[in-house]
Coordinates of C-alpha atoms (C1' of nucleotides) in Angstrom, one line a residue:
Chain A
M200 CA 148.2 94.8 52.2
R201 CA 150.5 97.6 51.3
I202 CA 151.9 100.2 53.6
G203 CA 149.3 102.8 52.6
E204 CA 146.5 100.4 53.5
L205 CA 148.2 99.6 56.8
S206 CA 148.3 103.3 57.5
R207 CA 144.7 103.8 56.8
A208 CA 143.7 100.7 58.8
T209 CA 145.4 102.0 61.9
G210 CA 145.5 105.7 61.6
V211 CA 149.2 105.8 61.8
A212 CA 151.1 107.9 59.2
V213 CA 153.2 106.1 56.7
P214 CA 156.5 107.8 57.7
T215 CA 155.7 106.9 61.3
I216 CA 155.2 103.3 60.4
K217 CA 158.6 103.3 58.7
Y218 CA 160.0 105.0 61.8
Y219 CA 158.7 102.2 64.0
V220 CA 160.2 99.6 61.7
R221 CA 163.5 101.4 61.9
E222 CA 163.2 101.5 65.7
G223 CA 162.6 97.8 65.9
L224 CA 159.0 98.1 67.2
L225 CA 157.4 96.6 64.1
P226 CA 158.7 93.9 61.9
A227 CA 159.4 94.9 58.3
G228 CA 157.0 93.9 55.6
R229 CA 157.6 90.9 53.5
L230 CA 159.4 92.1 50.4
T231 CA 157.8 91.2 47.1
S232 CA 160.4 93.1 45.2
P233 CA 163.3 95.3 46.1
N234 CA 161.0 98.2 46.8
Q235 CA 157.6 96.7 47.5
A236 CA 156.5 95.0 50.7
R237 CA 153.4 93.4 52.0
Y238 CA 151.9 93.7 55.5
D239 CA 149.3 91.5 57.2
D240 CA 146.9 91.5 60.1
G241 CA 149.7 90.8 62.4
H242 CA 151.1 94.2 61.5
V243 CA 147.8 95.8 62.2
R244 CA 147.5 94.3 65.6
R245 CA 151.1 95.1 66.4
L246 CA 150.7 98.7 65.4
R247 CA 147.5 99.0 67.6
L248 CA 149.4 97.5 70.5
I249 CA 152.3 100.0 70.0
R250 CA 150.0 102.9 70.0
G251 CA 148.0 101.7 72.9
L252 CA 151.2 101.3 75.0
M253 CA 152.3 104.7 74.0
D254 CA 149.1 106.7 74.1
V255 CA 147.3 105.1 76.9
G256 CA 150.2 103.5 78.8
G257 CA 152.4 106.5 78.3
L258 CA 155.4 104.4 77.4
S259 CA 158.3 105.8 75.4
V260 CA 159.5 104.2 72.2
S261 CA 162.4 102.6 73.9
A262 CA 160.1 101.2 76.7
V263 CA 157.8 99.9 74.1
R264 CA 160.7 98.2 72.4
E265 CA 161.7 96.4 75.6
V266 CA 158.1 95.5 76.4
L267 CA 157.7 94.0 72.9
A268 CA 160.9 92.1 73.3
A269 CA 159.2 90.4 76.3
V270 CA 156.1 89.7 74.2
D271 CA 158.2 88.2 71.4
S272 CA 160.4 86.1 73.6
P273 CA 159.7 82.4 73.5
R274 CA 157.0 81.6 75.9
E275 CA 158.2 81.8 79.5
P276 CA 156.4 81.3 82.8
V277 CA 154.0 84.1 83.7
H278 CA 156.2 84.9 86.6
K279 CA 159.2 85.8 84.4
V280 CA 157.2 87.7 81.8
L281 CA 155.7 89.7 84.5
G282 CA 159.1 90.6 85.8
A283 CA 160.3 91.5 82.3
A284 CA 157.3 93.6 81.7
Q285 CA 157.7 95.4 85.0
L286 CA 161.4 96.0 84.4
A287 CA 160.7 97.5 81.0
I288 CA 157.9 99.8 82.1
T289 CA 159.4 100.9 85.4
P290 CA 161.8 103.6 84.6
P291 CA 164.7 103.7 86.9
P292 CA 163.9 106.4 89.5
A293 CA 165.1 109.6 87.9
V294 CA 165.7 111.1 91.2
T295 CA 166.2 109.9 94.7
P296 CA 164.8 112.3 97.3
D297 CA 166.0 112.6 100.8
G298 CA 164.9 110.1 103.4
M299 CA 165.1 107.1 101.2
E300 CA 166.5 104.9 103.9
A301 CA 163.5 105.5 106.1
A302 CA 161.2 105.0 103.1
R303 CA 162.8 101.7 102.2
G304 CA 162.3 100.6 105.7
K305 CA 158.6 101.5 105.5
V306 CA 158.3 99.5 102.3
A307 CA 160.0 96.5 103.8
E308 CA 157.6 96.7 106.7
I309 CA 154.6 96.9 104.5
I310 CA 155.8 93.9 102.5
R311 CA 156.4 92.0 105.7
R312 CA 153.1 92.9 107.1
R313 CA 151.2 91.8 104.0
G314 CA 153.3 88.7 103.7
W315 CA 154.1 89.6 100.1
R316 CA 156.6 87.4 98.4
V317 CA 158.6 89.9 96.6
G318 CA 162.4 90.4 96.4
D319 CA 163.7 93.7 97.4
D320 CA 165.4 94.0 94.0
N321 CA 162.0 94.6 92.4
P322 CA 162.0 98.0 90.8
A323 CA 158.5 98.6 92.1
V324 CA 160.0 98.4 95.6
E325 CA 162.3 101.3 94.9
A326 CA 159.5 103.2 93.1
L327 CA 157.3 102.8 96.1
A328 CA 160.0 104.0 98.4
V329 CA 160.6 107.1 96.2
A330 CA 156.9 107.9 96.3
L331 CA 156.7 107.5 100.1
A332 CA 159.9 109.5 100.6
T333 CA 158.4 112.3 98.5
F334 CA 155.3 112.4 100.6
E335 CA 157.5 112.7 103.6
G336 CA 159.6 115.4 102.1
I337 CA 156.6 117.5 101.2
G338 CA 155.3 117.3 104.7
H339 CA 152.7 114.6 104.1
G340 CA 154.4 111.8 105.9
D341 CA 151.1 110.8 107.4
F342 CA 150.1 109.3 104.1
E343 CA 151.4 106.1 105.3
E344 CA 148.2 105.8 107.3
V345 CA 146.5 104.7 104.1
V346 CA 149.0 102.4 102.6
D347 CA 147.4 99.4 104.2
D348 CA 144.1 100.2 102.5
Y349 CA 146.0 100.6 99.2
A350 CA 147.7 97.3 99.8
A351 CA 144.4 95.5 100.5
A352 CA 142.9 97.0 97.4
C353 CA 146.0 96.0 95.3
E354 CA 145.7 92.5 96.5
R355 CA 142.2 92.3 95.2
V356 CA 143.1 93.9 91.9
A357 CA 146.1 91.6 91.5
E358 CA 143.9 88.5 92.1
A359 CA 141.5 89.7 89.5
D360 CA 144.4 90.4 87.1
L361 CA 146.0 87.0 87.5
A362 CA 142.7 85.2 87.1
W363 CA 142.1 87.1 83.9
V364 CA 145.5 86.2 82.6
G365 CA 145.0 82.7 83.7
R366 CA 141.9 82.5 81.6
N367 CA 144.2 83.2 78.6
A368 CA 146.8 80.7 79.8
E369 CA 146.3 78.4 76.9
V370 CA 145.9 81.1 74.4
D371 CA 148.7 82.3 72.2
G372 CA 148.6 85.8 73.5
L373 CA 149.3 85.0 77.1
V374 CA 152.5 87.1 77.3
E375 CA 150.7 89.9 75.5
S376 CA 147.9 89.7 78.1
V377 CA 150.4 90.1 80.9
V378 CA 152.0 93.1 79.3
V379 CA 148.8 94.8 78.2
G380 CA 147.1 94.1 81.5
T381 CA 150.0 95.5 83.4
V382 CA 150.4 98.7 81.3
L383 CA 146.9 99.5 80.3
G384 CA 145.5 98.2 83.6
D385 CA 147.3 101.1 85.3
A386 CA 145.4 103.5 83.2
V387 CA 142.1 101.9 84.0
L388 CA 142.9 101.8 87.6
T389 CA 143.9 105.4 87.9
A390 CA 140.9 106.6 85.9
M391 CA 138.6 104.6 88.1
R392 CA 140.3 106.0 91.2
R393 CA 139.4 109.4 89.9
L394 CA 135.8 108.5 89.5
A395 CA 135.6 106.9 92.9
H396 CA 137.1 110.0 94.4
V397 CA 134.4 112.2 92.9
D398 CA 131.8 109.8 94.1
A399 CA 133.2 109.6 97.6
S400 CA 133.6 113.3 97.7
A401 CA 130.1 113.9 96.6
R402 CA 128.8 111.5 99.3
R403 CA 131.0 113.0 102.0
Y404 CA 130.8 116.6 101.3
E405 CA 127.5 117.2 99.5
Q406 CA 125.4 114.8 101.5
G407 CA 122.3 116.5 102.9
T408 CA 123.3 120.0 101.6
G409 CA 121.1 119.5 98.5
G410 CA 123.5 121.6 96.5
P411 CA 126.9 121.5 94.9
A412 CA 128.5 123.7 97.5
G413 CA 130.6 121.7 99.9
A414 CA 131.0 121.5 103.7
S415 CA 134.6 122.3 104.2
G416 CA 135.0 125.8 102.9
T417 CA 133.1 128.8 101.6
A418 CA 135.0 129.5 98.5
Chain B
M247 CA 168.2 132.4 102.4
R248 CA 169.8 133.2 99.1
I249 CA 169.3 131.3 95.9
G250 CA 172.4 129.2 96.3
E251 CA 171.2 128.0 99.6
L252 CA 167.8 127.2 98.3
S253 CA 169.5 125.2 95.6
R254 CA 171.6 123.3 98.0
A255 CA 168.6 122.7 100.3
T256 CA 166.6 121.1 97.5
G257 CA 169.1 119.7 95.1
V258 CA 167.7 121.8 92.3
A259 CA 170.2 123.7 90.2
V260 CA 170.1 127.5 90.4
P261 CA 169.3 128.1 86.7
T262 CA 166.5 125.5 87.0
I263 CA 165.1 127.5 89.9
K264 CA 165.2 130.6 87.9
Y265 CA 163.5 128.7 85.1
Y266 CA 160.7 127.7 87.4
V267 CA 160.2 131.2 88.5
R268 CA 160.0 132.3 84.9
E269 CA 157.5 129.6 84.2
G270 CA 155.4 130.7 87.1
L271 CA 155.8 127.6 89.2
L272 CA 157.7 129.2 92.0
P273 CA 157.1 132.7 93.3
A274 CA 160.1 135.0 92.9
G275 CA 162.2 135.8 95.9
R276 CA 161.7 138.9 98.0
L277 CA 164.0 141.5 96.6
T278 CA 166.3 143.2 99.1
S279 CA 167.9 145.3 96.4
P280 CA 167.7 145.5 92.7
N281 CA 169.7 142.4 92.3
Q282 CA 169.4 140.5 95.5
A283 CA 166.6 138.4 96.7
R284 CA 165.7 136.3 99.7
Y285 CA 163.9 132.9 99.8
D286 CA 162.3 131.2 102.7
D287 CA 161.0 127.8 103.8
G288 CA 157.9 128.3 101.7
H289 CA 160.2 128.2 98.6
V290 CA 161.8 125.1 99.8
R291 CA 158.5 123.3 100.3
R292 CA 157.2 124.6 97.0
L293 CA 160.3 123.4 95.2
R294 CA 160.0 120.0 96.7
L295 CA 156.4 119.9 95.7
I296 CA 157.2 120.8 92.2
R297 CA 159.9 118.1 91.9
G298 CA 157.6 115.6 93.4
L299 CA 154.8 116.3 91.0
M300 CA 157.2 116.1 88.1
D301 CA 159.5 113.3 89.1
V302 CA 157.1 111.0 90.9
G303 CA 153.8 112.1 89.4
G304 CA 155.2 112.5 85.9
L305 CA 153.5 115.9 85.4
S306 CA 154.8 118.3 82.8
V307 CA 155.8 121.8 83.7
S308 CA 152.5 123.2 82.3
A309 CA 150.5 120.6 84.2
V310 CA 152.4 121.5 87.4
R311 CA 151.5 125.1 86.7
E312 CA 147.8 124.3 86.5
V313 CA 147.9 122.1 89.6
L314 CA 149.7 124.8 91.6
A315 CA 147.1 127.3 90.5
A316 CA 144.5 125.1 92.2
V317 CA 146.7 124.9 95.3
D318 CA 147.1 128.6 95.4
S319 CA 143.5 129.5 94.7
P320 CA 141.5 130.7 97.7
R321 CA 140.2 127.8 99.7
E322 CA 137.4 126.1 98.0
P323 CA 135.4 123.0 98.9
V324 CA 137.3 119.7 98.6
H325 CA 134.9 118.8 95.8
K326 CA 135.9 121.7 93.6
V327 CA 139.6 121.4 94.3
L328 CA 139.4 117.7 93.4
G329 CA 137.8 118.6 90.1
A330 CA 140.4 121.3 89.4
A331 CA 143.3 118.9 90.2
Q332 CA 141.8 116.2 88.1
L333 CA 141.4 118.5 85.2
A334 CA 145.0 119.7 85.4
I335 CA 146.5 116.2 85.7
T336 CA 144.3 114.4 83.2
P337 CA 145.7 115.3 79.8
P338 CA 143.0 115.5 77.1
P339 CA 143.1 112.1 75.4
A340 CA 145.8 112.5 72.8
V341 CA 144.1 110.0 70.6
T342 CA 140.7 108.4 70.3
P343 CA 140.8 104.9 69.2
D344 CA 138.0 103.2 67.3
G345 CA 135.1 101.8 69.3
M346 CA 134.7 104.8 71.6
E347 CA 130.9 104.8 71.4
A348 CA 130.8 101.2 72.7
A349 CA 133.4 102.0 75.3
R350 CA 131.5 105.1 76.6
G351 CA 128.5 102.9 76.9
K352 CA 130.5 100.4 79.0
V353 CA 131.7 103.2 81.2
A354 CA 128.2 104.5 81.7
E355 CA 127.1 101.1 82.6
I356 CA 129.9 100.7 85.2
I357 CA 129.0 104.0 86.7
R358 CA 125.4 103.1 86.9
R359 CA 126.1 99.7 88.4
R360 CA 128.3 101.1 91.1
G361 CA 125.9 104.0 91.7
W362 CA 128.7 106.5 91.4
R363 CA 127.7 110.1 91.4
V364 CA 129.9 111.4 88.6
G365 CA 129.0 113.6 85.7
D366 CA 129.9 112.3 82.3
D367 CA 131.8 115.4 81.6
N368 CA 134.5 114.2 84.0
P369 CA 137.8 113.8 82.1
A370 CA 138.4 110.5 83.9
V371 CA 135.2 109.1 82.2
E372 CA 136.8 109.7 78.8
A373 CA 140.1 108.5 79.9
L374 CA 138.5 105.3 81.1
A375 CA 136.6 104.9 77.9
V376 CA 139.8 105.3 75.9
A377 CA 141.6 102.7 77.9
L378 CA 138.7 100.2 77.5
A379 CA 138.5 100.9 73.8
T380 CA 142.2 100.3 73.5
F381 CA 141.8 96.9 75.2
E382 CA 139.1 96.1 72.8
G383 CA 141.0 97.2 69.8
I384 CA 144.0 95.1 70.7
G385 CA 141.8 92.1 71.0
H386 CA 141.6 92.0 74.8
G387 CA 138.0 93.1 75.1
D388 CA 137.5 90.5 77.8
F389 CA 139.3 92.8 80.2
E390 CA 135.9 94.1 81.2
E391 CA 135.5 91.0 83.2
V392 CA 137.7 92.5 85.9
V393 CA 136.5 96.1 85.9
D394 CA 134.1 95.4 88.8
D395 CA 137.0 94.2 90.9
Y396 CA 138.8 97.3 90.0
A397 CA 135.8 99.4 90.9
A398 CA 135.5 97.8 94.2
A399 CA 139.1 98.3 95.0
C400 CA 138.9 101.9 93.9
E401 CA 136.0 102.5 96.2
R402 CA 138.0 101.3 99.0
V403 CA 141.0 103.4 98.1
A404 CA 138.9 106.5 97.6
E405 CA 137.4 106.1 101.0
A406 CA 140.8 105.9 102.5
D407 CA 142.0 108.9 100.5
L408 CA 139.0 111.0 101.5
A409 CA 139.4 110.1 105.2
W410 CA 143.0 111.0 105.0
V411 CA 142.2 114.4 103.4
G412 CA 139.5 114.9 106.0
R413 CA 142.0 114.6 108.8
N414 CA 143.7 117.6 107.2
A415 CA 140.4 119.4 106.8
E416 CA 141.3 122.1 109.3
V417 CA 144.9 122.4 108.3
D418 CA 146.3 124.9 106.0
G419 CA 147.4 122.5 103.4
L420 CA 144.1 120.9 102.7
V421 CA 144.1 121.7 99.0
E422 CA 147.7 120.6 98.7
S423 CA 146.8 117.3 100.3
V424 CA 144.1 116.7 97.7
V425 CA 146.5 117.5 94.9
V426 CA 149.4 115.5 96.3
G427 CA 147.2 112.6 97.3
T428 CA 145.7 112.5 93.9
V429 CA 149.0 112.7 91.9
L430 CA 151.4 110.9 94.1
G431 CA 148.8 108.4 95.2
D432 CA 148.7 107.1 91.7
A433 CA 152.4 106.3 91.9
V434 CA 151.9 104.5 95.2
L435 CA 149.0 102.6 93.9
T436 CA 150.6 101.4 90.7
A437 CA 153.8 100.5 92.5
M438 CA 151.8 98.5 95.0
R439 CA 149.9 96.8 92.2
R440 CA 153.2 95.6 90.8
L441 CA 154.2 94.2 94.1
A442 CA 150.8 92.5 94.6
H443 CA 151.2 91.1 91.1
V444 CA 154.5 89.5 91.9
D445 CA 153.1 88.1 95.1
A446 CA 149.9 86.8 93.5
S447 CA 152.0 85.3 90.7
A448 CA 154.3 83.6 93.1
R449 CA 151.4 82.1 95.0
R450 CA 149.6 81.0 91.9
Y451 CA 152.5 79.7 89.8
E452 CA 155.2 78.7 92.1
Q453 CA 153.2 77.2 94.9
G454 CA 154.5 73.7 95.7
T455 CA 157.2 73.7 93.1
G456 CA 159.7 74.7 95.6
G457 CA 161.7 76.6 93.0
P458 CA 161.7 79.7 91.0
A459 CA 160.6 78.0 87.8
G460 CA 156.9 78.5 87.0
A461 CA 154.1 76.2 86.1
S462 CA 152.9 77.6 82.8
G463 CA 155.8 77.2 80.6
T464 CA 159.2 75.6 80.2
A465 CA 161.2 78.4 78.7
Chain C
dC161 C1' 188.6 150.3 100.5
dG162 C1' 189.4 146.7 97.6
dC163 C1' 188.6 142.0 96.3
dT164 C1' 186.3 137.9 95.4
dA165 C1' 182.2 135.2 95.5
dT166 C1' 177.6 135.5 94.6
dC167 C1' 173.4 137.4 92.8
dT168 C1' 169.6 139.1 89.3
dG169 C1' 167.6 139.2 85.0
dA170 C1' 168.0 138.3 80.2
dT171 C1' 169.0 135.9 76.1
dA172 C1' 170.7 132.1 73.7
dG173 C1' 171.9 127.5 73.3
dC174 C1' 171.4 122.4 73.8
dA175 C1' 170.0 117.4 74.2
dG176 C1' 166.6 114.0 73.7
dG177 C1' 162.3 112.3 71.9
dA178 C1' 159.0 111.6 68.4
dC179 C1' 158.1 112.3 64.5
dT180 C1' 158.0 114.6 59.4
dA181 C1' 159.8 116.1 54.8
dT182 C1' 162.2 115.2 50.9
dC183 C1' 164.5 112.6 47.6
dT184 C1' 165.9 108.7 44.4
dA185 C1' 165.2 104.8 42.1
dA186 C1' 162.0 101.3 41.2
dG187 C1' 157.6 98.7 41.0
dA188 C1' 152.5 98.6 40.4
dT189 C1' 148.5 99.4 37.8
dG190 C1' 145.1 100.7 34.6
Chain D
dC227 C1' 153.1 104.1 28.8
dA228 C1' 151.6 107.5 32.3
dT229 C1' 150.6 108.0 36.9
dC230 C1' 150.6 106.4 41.6
dT231 C1' 152.8 104.3 45.2
dT232 C1' 156.7 102.3 47.5
dA233 C1' 161.4 101.2 49.9
dG234 C1' 165.1 103.1 52.0
dA235 C1' 167.9 106.8 53.3
dT236 C1' 169.0 111.3 55.2
dA237 C1' 168.0 115.5 57.0
dG238 C1' 164.9 118.7 59.2
dT239 C1' 161.3 120.1 62.6
dC240 C1' 158.9 120.9 66.9
dC241 C1' 158.5 120.5 71.8
dT242 C1' 160.4 120.0 76.5
dG243 C1' 163.2 120.8 80.1
dC244 C1' 166.7 122.5 81.1
dT245 C1' 171.9 124.8 80.8
dA246 C1' 175.4 128.3 79.5
dT247 C1' 176.9 132.8 79.2
dC248 C1' 176.8 137.5 80.1
dA249 C1' 176.4 142.3 82.1
dG250 C1' 175.9 144.8 85.7
dA251 C1' 175.3 145.1 90.7
dT252 C1' 175.7 143.6 95.6
dA253 C1' 177.6 141.0 99.9
dG254 C1' 180.8 140.4 103.0
dC255 C1' 185.4 140.0 104.6
dG256 C1' 190.1 141.5 105.7

DNA sequence: CGCTATCTGATAGCAGGACTATCTAAGATG
DNA sequence: CATCTTAGATAGTCCTGCTATCAGATAGCG
């Protein structure tokens, strides 16, 4: 197909497609003459993946580039791909609040308590510490009361994720599954958390009142 | 305190503080003369909250403004605050991929299956549908195999969150707790999911090999 | 009282990110 | 052959989140 058709098939404007090619997100078309090129289904899929990572996963162009580098790398063990994907999508903490030492200690304690086999050089460790330190700095240090519930929930989710990826283990798109599952899975998880909040809130604060007004205030 | 002290206490540059005041995120100082103003601990807390929402929660200035509007509104039932916070932090889906009808159906089915009491006008419903449609469009429609595990995990998380908020029910900062727990809780949850991934991956793919090399590739 | 540091409020400028517009020369296609 | 589309290149646009500069005024100290 030509670039115009690719554009129509994906809903991405032609100049934007050219931009992605320039930025190294999308391979160039196969030139049939000095100023004509052909694109195929691989380009369609790739373009959808790019937009998914950006629009749903919230990744920047440069993060997408790194993630796709992992996708394109020769097949590596899931373990390594996971690490590469995590590195690419975990922006180095833009800011380090006060109380990071204490927060790092808390994180180490959680990891120890759960028996998680993770190195402390994992970017998510630092990200978690930043988040906990921020809670603390805002005066909500008691949030750590719930981290064990979070941890248990995450263990369950991770099991499901790995099983899902494992089902694709023999398939070509294994690496892509890891990346997509990691990035888009976040979006699914946070959206569902919102829904579960609303449900739990309805049960807790509306139960028995028969109306929409709650129990903890009079508005 | 004066603005310079406020700046030093929070690590936020003076012009940035002024910018936040202009943007309506931070109340102005109390003027002691036409060109002198005083700030207090409330400003320190507020500023930390703003930076937490932006740096950790990834909110934009305008999203922070909306969230803070909810925080500042007269005390309303948790239910309503939750809705307001969710509205503010759930950006209207920038893009709607193909297959949204099917995805909306899936979401409705999930909600029905879980017995969740949520209206279908909830922005998270649409966000979830967009995420699922994106999975489908990329060729990973089988992701729905895991959504029930996600749902169960989220129910657990939501219970813990509500209990935590409930413990602050009599405290002044209830609304803030809801907002902070929603926004920063996402960061905690996704960071922990990463850690749980690494752990699960280690158990699944490294078990018995005694080394860092994995089982599913030779790289 | 004078001096320097600091402040308020206002306006303008800037850097980065993600496109978007325009242009030239050249195929494509009916 | 006339019209449409394309490749490749360069420049421009829009939005965000600050940052710089300035004028006039105040704080606080010796």
